[in-house]
Amino acid sequence: MRFQQIAAASKILSSHLPRMRRPNASRQVSSVASALKNSPIFRTMGLIGGKWVEAYDHHTLQVNNPANGELITEIPFMGTLETNDAISAASEAFKSWSKLTAAERSKYLRNWYDLIMAHKEELGQIITLEQGKPLKEALGEVNYGASFIEFFAEEAKRVYGDIIPTPLGDRRLFVLKQPVGVVGAVTPWNFPLAMITRKVGPALACGCTVVVKPSELTPLTALAAAELALQAGIPPGVLNVVMGNAPKIGDALLASPQVRKITFTGSTAVGKKLMAGAADTVKRVSLELGGNAPCIVFDDADLDVAVKGALAAKFRNSGQTCVCANRIIVQEGIYEKFAEAFSKAVQNLQVGDGFTEGVTQGPLINESAVQKVESFLQDAMSKGAKVILGGKRHSLGMTFYEPTIVTGVKCDMLLASEEVFGPVAPLLRFKTEEEAIQIANNTKAGLAAYLFTKNVQRTWRVSEALEYGLVGVNEGIISTEVAPFGGIKQSGLGREGSKYGLDEYLEVKYVCLGDMNRT
């Protein structure tokens, strides 16, 4: 089952389940954590040149479970020296990896995919343990993340050049596509597996080597995936993982002339800094940055479809995705009906530890995330918005937050102008199609957008008018490995996934052969 189906299934509403953790939840989590620590894929050191290494100064960083605050393990707090060694290892490995045939690289990637799927349960448990999302969603992420490795294992054999008709009879013109070189990949905590495979898959398929810097909040998934890459036979140095001091690691990646490309998923602010830093060595840059996704519900929408789609688009991963519906913009003729139906659906979302059966909403990643949600809500209420559901920390404590719906939201409120990254659904009202498009496009972001309507002509008009890289029509879960993922405006540069994702890791070389008429 693909990620979209599993993620959607995880949002199917529970019927009258209590919104609390079961008494044995803590013991269950401890049992899972103990079992994982004995797993051969559970790694706690960095990977440089095929070897598992500690930080050179032996400094460490704690990794905690966001659901209960308990220490999972400690990881190396790496910095400049370790990153430079990882870059050197990747540069050395590039000499041989880039010379392999596409078919050979494809086999390595296929082996990696098979091992990821064979260890699906363990990977899902690691994701839930360190990131907090419900286990069903975590397993869906494993499927989704693995799909990029499978897809690019196949696409590796389809990197085609070109023959150009020559204007001169004694010349032959052709185009080669060659790997960029060493890639620095910086990934976030909200999808700790998929955001890595979506970058590493095409990079390795094209013949590049990679230094990955995962989030310090969720490094264990990245290390487990790297262990499986080694088991798959991917040569030492082709994939390296360093984590710890993010500024120093980032600066080392930017400063090195051996690193020819930076690929990053994360905040727009950090993306801008990486883009500026890459200028000194003129690196290629791919950026998948923040969003402010509108979800437009027209009067002629199927109410059930709109509620289901908005629920999935808003509350997946507790609202902590870059494509989450950040603004639900509802036409006035259906506004009240939608608000009522949506509220009933959201009331049935079960909040709790991700290992508890039936839970659809896990914790927010940390205290800072909760405080951001609270500040956005306070701003909205001070300007006249009304909380009709939720609006406060959950009784479970820690960083759990009640799924929240806010009405009367205006465009000048933080909830509408910035990315909340939490389980808060702001409802805005509009009258005309033109007004909906104006509200939707009134943002610096341009990643994902959603619309719900039965009108085919409107579907085309609005989809073309929306200034976004992805548009979902009557669907709230739209990401897939076979389609290009990426934004416009300040939501980023480049595309990930699909055949277009390969181009981000390839250089185009033109070759002219002269004096071809000589015998």
Tab-separated table of N, CA and C in Angstrom, residues 34 48 54 57 79 81 96 103 121 150 214 217 258 273 290 295 338-339 393 398 412 440 459 472 510 518:
chain	number	residue	atom	x	y	z
A	34	SER	N	13.588	-0.609	24.103
A	34	SER	CA	14.591	-1.603	24.497
A	34	SER	C	14.857	-2.586	23.370
A	48	ILE	N	31.232	7.854	8.303
A	48	ILE	CA	32.196	8.549	7.444
A	48	ILE	C	33.064	7.507	6.748
A	54	GLU	N	32.600	8.255	16.346
A	54	GLU	CA	32.140	9.224	17.320
A	54	GLU	C	32.625	10.621	16.912
A	57	ASP	N	35.902	15.031	19.378
A	57	ASP	CA	36.126	15.520	20.738
A	57	ASP	C	35.265	14.778	21.760
A	79	GLY	N	31.119	18.334	14.044
A	79	GLY	CA	31.282	19.693	13.565
A	79	GLY	C	32.107	19.769	12.305
A	81	LEU	N	35.469	19.399	11.537
A	81	LEU	CA	36.468	18.388	11.193
A	81	LEU	C	35.815	17.124	10.642
A	96	SER	N	35.051	6.356	-8.257
A	96	SER	CA	34.673	5.021	-8.721
A	96	SER	C	33.160	4.876	-8.899
A	103	ALA	N	23.265	0.481	-14.776
A	103	ALA	CA	22.680	-0.797	-14.357
A	103	ALA	C	23.278	-1.268	-13.042
A	121	GLU	N	9.013	-2.526	9.768
A	121	GLU	CA	8.464	-2.383	11.120
A	121	GLU	C	9.444	-1.663	12.039
A	150	GLU	N	13.209	2.835	-4.857
A	150	GLU	CA	12.763	1.925	-5.918
A	150	GLU	C	12.638	2.660	-7.250
A	214	PRO	N	21.255	14.981	8.876
A	214	PRO	CA	19.861	14.920	9.323
A	214	PRO	C	19.621	15.866	10.484
A	217	LEU	N	17.180	16.373	15.948
A	217	LEU	CA	16.008	15.887	16.684
A	217	LEU	C	15.637	14.469	16.288
A	258	GLN	N	34.837	20.954	-2.963
A	258	GLN	CA	34.547	19.588	-3.394
A	258	GLN	C	33.047	19.308	-3.428
A	273	LYS	N	19.847	31.436	3.813
A	273	LYS	CA	21.238	31.481	4.266
A	273	LYS	C	22.093	30.492	3.478
A	290	GLY	N	9.499	26.549	3.248
A	290	GLY	CA	8.216	26.617	3.932
A	290	GLY	C	7.048	26.862	3.001
A	295	CYS	N	-6.411	25.981	1.250
A	295	CYS	CA	-7.332	24.888	0.931
A	295	CYS	C	-8.680	25.550	0.662
A	338	PHE	N	-19.783	23.601	6.376
A	338	PHE	CA	-18.441	23.018	6.406
A	338	PHE	C	-17.853	23.111	7.812
A	339	ALA	N	-17.971	24.269	8.447
A	339	ALA	CA	-17.413	24.452	9.785
A	339	ALA	C	-17.999	23.437	10.761
A	393	ARG	N	-3.287	23.380	25.273
A	393	ARG	CA	-2.479	22.170	25.430
A	393	ARG	C	-3.373	21.014	25.865
A	398	MET	N	3.177	17.311	28.300
A	398	MET	CA	4.298	17.323	27.364
A	398	MET	C	4.014	18.312	26.226
A	412	ASP	N	-4.634	39.373	7.878
A	412	ASP	CA	-3.550	40.047	8.584
A	412	ASP	C	-3.122	39.323	9.850
A	440	ALA	N	-5.660	33.292	-1.708
A	440	ALA	CA	-4.731	32.160	-1.767
A	440	ALA	C	-3.338	32.597	-2.188
A	459	THR	N	-12.123	23.923	-11.966
A	459	THR	CA	-10.911	23.180	-11.626
A	459	THR	C	-9.717	23.664	-12.439
A	472	GLY	N	-3.694	20.161	-5.396
A	472	GLY	CA	-4.551	19.000	-5.224
A	472	GLY	C	-5.997	19.389	-5.447
A	510	TYR	N	28.016	19.543	-23.595
A	510	TYR	CA	27.918	19.533	-25.057
A	510	TYR	C	29.279	19.176	-25.648
A	518	ARG	N	37.076	13.707	-43.011
A	518	ARG	CA	38.385	13.184	-43.395
A	518	ARG	C	38.315	11.660	-43.479
